[in-house]
Amino acid sequence: MKSSFPKQFIANTLALFCVWLVLSGKYDNFHLVLGFMVSCGVAWLNTGFPHSPFHHFPWARVVLYSPWLFLRVVESSLHLTKLILNPSLPIKPILITYRSHLRHRGAIVLLGNSVTLTPGTITVEVNGNAFLVHAIDETAGKDLTTGRMERQLAWVFQEDTNQR
Amino acid sequence: MVILAVGLILFGVFFLVVAAIGTLRLPDVFTRSHAVSLTDSLGAICVLAGLSIYQGFGINMLKILVVLVLLLLLNPVIAHATVRAAYRAGVKPQTEEDQ
């Protein structure tokens, strides 16, 4: 991977320097130069490592996906709040096994993360493409079982899930 | 602006209280972790959004947004780790049949 060395190094340095700018909040020459030197050093230390699952990660479409996820999170939060505050506690916990057709490793990670972030469903185990999800009742697990969440992620990663 | 911020924070605190009630009321580790995930979804989002509005535009708002993004990425990981550890240790989730 000698050819991608300078590009990856520059990208890492810029990303680290942005984090430095946000976190330090001081913009005099001393802190800017110090931050730039530290970012260069950390980026240089990290050049030898193989690519993470975040290589070829469609950041722009993930950002577009997040408002949809946010609405789902709000909706299921209200559903869960109703369940908890109901005096008779009408919960019907179920375990759902779900086989996903997503191929990108980042897509699997994002699906597991979205499922757990949504209140009422938690990813218990992930084995390759097979998900074991605990849901507090059937309504909470509906986004997953109907494949709605997976379709959104298939759009994010530009994969087709029509082979089912 | 301050009224909006306080409103958002109170709204978030309401969900934190509901999550605490849920943690006490629900029967086993799996359902309790659902209640806990209420805190990082609506609870933390509303409280942090309220705080960032209270701070106004500036470096502090950006810092709070960084905290929010990290929270939304890392809290599901923690919840998943807890639940998977319980599952692998042999805790069986209560389902409809045995209630």
XYZ file of N, CA, C and O in Angstrom, chain A residues 21-25 27 70 73-74 77-78 80-81 84-89 91-95 113 116-117 119-125 132 134-136, chain B residues 14-15 18 21-22 25-27 30-31 33-35 37-38 40-42 45 59 62-63 66 72-73 76-77 79-80 83-84 87-88 93-96 99:
304
model
N -8.876 21.095 16.813
C -9.436 22.457 16.779
C -10.704 22.545 17.607
O -10.922 23.513 18.338
N -11.567 21.501 17.478
C -12.833 21.530 18.220
C -12.569 21.408 19.712
O -13.153 22.121 20.520
N -11.674 20.469 20.073
C -11.522 20.174 21.497
C -10.675 21.213 22.226
O -10.903 21.460 23.410
N -9.676 21.824 21.552
C -8.822 22.754 22.294
C -9.500 24.114 22.438
O -9.521 24.694 23.518
N -10.077 24.630 21.334
C -10.773 25.908 21.426
C -9.854 27.102 21.582
O -10.301 28.209 21.827
N -6.945 29.386 19.606
C -6.491 29.572 18.228
C -5.274 30.476 18.135
O -5.092 31.170 17.149
N -33.441 8.872 13.581
C -33.843 9.696 14.720
C -35.360 9.643 14.916
O -35.842 9.492 16.039
N -36.265 6.406 16.424
C -35.863 6.370 17.836
C -36.899 7.105 18.682
O -37.332 6.612 19.732
N -37.354 8.280 18.211
C -38.345 9.044 18.968
C -39.633 8.243 19.098
O -40.210 8.114 20.187
N -39.202 5.328 21.425
C -39.055 5.816 22.802
C -40.413 6.085 23.416
O -40.682 5.705 24.568
N -41.300 6.742 22.636
C -42.634 7.045 23.160
C -43.403 5.752 23.421
O -44.102 5.625 24.443
N -42.113 2.820 24.201
C -41.544 2.183 25.397
C -41.969 2.926 26.667
O -42.258 2.296 27.692
N -42.030 4.276 26.578
C -42.463 5.059 27.736
C -43.881 4.686 28.139
O -44.181 4.530 29.325
N -43.789 1.348 29.949
C -43.225 1.378 31.299
C -44.197 2.029 32.266
O -44.384 1.572 33.401
N -44.863 3.116 31.818
C -45.739 3.846 32.737
C -47.107 3.200 32.877
O -47.891 3.590 33.731
N -47.395 2.200 32.037
C -48.663 1.485 32.167
C -48.642 0.621 33.432
O -47.726 -0.177 33.616
N -49.620 0.791 34.339
C -49.575 0.056 35.613
C -49.560 -1.459 35.445
O -48.972 -2.169 36.270
N -50.152 -1.988 34.353
C -50.192 -3.446 34.220
C -48.938 -4.000 33.529
O -48.795 -5.213 33.411
N -48.035 -3.119 33.085
C -46.758 -3.504 32.469
C -46.954 -4.534 31.343
O -46.531 -5.683 31.462
N -45.764 -6.084 28.802
C -44.645 -6.421 27.930
C -44.715 -7.882 27.525
O -45.189 -8.733 28.285
N -44.285 -8.173 26.298
C -44.226 -9.550 25.793
C -42.877 -9.744 25.142
O -42.754 -9.696 23.917
N -41.811 -9.963 25.949
C -40.467 -10.027 25.354
C -40.331 -11.221 24.418
O -40.821 -12.318 24.715
N -39.689 -11.001 23.262
C -39.442 -12.095 22.333
C -38.012 -12.008 21.827
O -37.409 -10.944 21.813
N -37.477 -13.156 21.426
C -36.182 -13.204 20.755
C -36.445 -13.381 19.264
O -37.203 -14.256 18.860
N -25.920 -1.542 15.388
C -25.914 -0.333 16.204
C -27.274 0.357 16.180
O -27.783 0.784 17.215
N -29.790 -1.537 18.322
C -29.591 -1.348 19.757
C -29.926 0.074 20.181
O -30.429 0.308 21.278
N -29.660 1.037 19.293
C -29.948 2.435 19.629
C -31.440 2.674 19.749
O -31.881 3.488 20.565
N -34.816 2.211 21.214
C -35.285 1.618 22.464
C -36.311 0.533 22.187
O -37.134 0.674 21.288
N -36.223 -0.572 22.944
C -37.157 -1.665 22.747
C -36.574 -2.829 21.974
O -37.131 -3.908 21.979
N -35.434 -2.615 21.292
C -34.768 -3.728 20.624
C -33.280 -3.666 20.943
O -32.695 -2.592 20.981
N -32.686 -4.835 21.188
C -31.259 -4.905 21.491
C -30.657 -6.082 20.733
O -31.220 -7.174 20.728
N -29.530 -5.830 20.066
C -28.813 -6.916 19.410
C -28.123 -7.743 20.481
O -27.287 -7.237 21.217
N -28.496 -9.041 20.582
C -27.886 -9.897 21.595
C -26.627 -10.546 21.038
O -25.596 -10.597 21.695
N -26.706 -11.020 19.815
C -25.566 -11.747 19.244
C -25.549 -11.510 17.741
O -26.591 -11.493 17.099
N -29.292 -12.042 16.403
C -30.232 -12.466 17.433
C -30.624 -11.205 18.188
O -29.775 -10.547 18.788
N -33.248 -9.124 20.829
C -34.253 -9.189 21.878
C -35.145 -7.968 21.762
O -34.664 -6.845 21.761
N -36.460 -8.216 21.646
C -37.400 -7.099 21.525
C -38.376 -7.157 22.676
O -38.722 -8.229 23.167
N -38.811 -5.971 23.147
C -39.673 -5.937 24.326
C -41.099 -6.343 23.974
O -41.811 -6.900 24.797
N -37.445 14.123 31.998
C -38.628 13.274 32.116
C -38.318 11.855 31.634
O -38.655 10.871 32.299
N -37.613 11.765 30.470
C -37.291 10.435 29.957
C -36.267 9.722 30.828
O -36.312 8.498 30.960
N -38.310 8.252 33.560
C -39.037 7.079 33.072
C -38.100 5.883 32.962
O -38.447 4.756 33.334
N -37.522 4.474 36.385
C -38.696 3.699 36.817
C -38.710 2.343 36.107
O -38.939 1.290 36.717
N -38.427 2.377 34.784
C -38.427 1.141 34.016
C -37.389 0.164 34.503
O -37.649 -1.037 34.592
N -38.868 -1.479 37.488
C -40.092 -2.257 37.347
C -39.927 -3.521 36.508
O -40.598 -4.524 36.742
N -39.067 -3.456 35.483
C -39.027 -4.562 34.524
C -38.342 -5.796 35.128
O -37.521 -5.669 36.040
N -38.678 -6.993 34.637
C -38.296 -8.216 35.348
C -36.849 -8.696 35.194
O -36.262 -9.131 36.171
N -32.557 -8.326 30.269
C -32.776 -7.937 28.876
C -33.776 -6.784 28.784
O -33.531 -5.769 28.125
N -34.905 -6.942 29.482
C -35.912 -5.877 29.413
C -35.423 -4.620 30.138
O -35.734 -3.508 29.725
N -32.377 -3.561 30.192
C -31.464 -2.816 29.332
C -32.224 -2.036 28.260
O -31.727 -1.021 27.769
N -33.460 -2.469 27.933
C -34.287 -1.638 27.048
C -34.587 -0.303 27.714
O -34.516 0.752 27.087
N -34.945 -0.384 29.010
C -35.265 0.849 29.740
C -34.047 1.755 29.802
O -34.155 2.975 29.623
N -31.718 1.976 27.643
C -31.433 2.585 26.341
C -32.313 3.804 26.079
O -32.038 4.576 25.172
N -33.373 3.980 26.885
C -34.142 5.238 26.794
C -33.273 6.435 27.188
O -33.424 7.520 26.639
N -30.036 6.981 26.729
C -29.116 7.503 25.712
C -29.841 7.949 24.465
O -29.287 8.719 23.696
N -31.078 7.467 24.221
C -31.749 7.982 23.033
C -32.393 9.339 23.322
O -31.764 10.370 23.153
N -33.626 9.346 23.797
C -34.293 10.651 23.943
C -33.758 11.445 25.120
O -33.610 12.664 25.025
N -30.220 12.931 24.221
C -30.338 13.833 23.064
C -30.991 15.140 23.500
O -30.494 16.232 23.194
N -17.844 27.372 20.210
C -17.022 26.176 20.325
C -17.656 25.181 21.295
O -17.556 23.978 21.119
N -20.139 22.937 19.569
C -19.466 21.885 18.810
C -18.995 20.758 19.719
O -19.131 19.585 19.399
N -18.465 21.153 20.893
C -17.980 20.132 21.831
C -19.132 19.256 22.303
O -19.004 18.030 22.390
N -19.982 16.819 19.672
C -19.027 15.703 19.644
C -19.400 14.683 20.713
O -19.423 13.474 20.460
N -23.991 8.421 21.012
C -24.873 7.630 20.171
C -24.134 6.464 19.523
O -24.742 5.452 19.191
N -22.804 6.587 19.345
C -22.047 5.468 18.793
C -21.703 4.450 19.864
O -21.727 3.253 19.621
N -24.874 2.106 22.409
C -25.340 0.803 21.923
C -24.290 -0.286 22.083
O -24.638 -1.435 22.367
N -23.004 0.077 21.926
C -21.949 -0.927 22.081
C -21.951 -1.465 23.510
O -21.869 -2.676 23.737
N -24.471 -1.400 25.691
C -25.702 -2.158 25.930
C -25.580 -3.554 25.321
O -25.912 -4.559 25.960
N -25.046 -3.606 24.095
C -24.878 -4.890 23.417
C -23.902 -5.779 24.183
O -24.152 -6.975 24.357
N -25.644 -7.184 27.320
C -26.665 -8.184 27.023
C -26.040 -9.469 26.492
O -26.434 -10.575 26.868
N -24.996 -9.322 25.655
C -24.352 -10.516 25.114
C -23.647 -11.293 26.216
O -23.677 -12.534 26.227
N -26.262 -13.192 27.993
C -26.758 -14.300 27.179
C -25.755 -15.449 27.170
O -26.120 -16.616 27.330
N -24.456 -15.107 27.011
C -23.434 -16.162 26.960
C -23.235 -16.820 28.305
O -22.816 -17.973 28.388
N -33.705 -15.206 28.652
C -34.688 -14.123 28.700
C -36.086 -14.674 28.956
O -36.453 -15.710 28.417
N -36.805 -13.975 29.836
C -38.200 -14.373 30.085
C -38.998 -14.097 28.824
O -38.964 -13.005 28.297
N -39.711 -15.092 28.348
C -40.581 -14.863 27.206
C -42.025 -15.050 27.638
O -42.299 -15.397 28.780
N -42.912 -14.826 26.695
C -44.339 -14.831 26.989
C -44.799 -16.122 27.656
O -45.620 -16.107 28.552
N -44.497 -16.774 31.642
C -44.969 -15.750 32.585
C -46.313 -16.142 33.161
O -47.075 -16.821 32.503
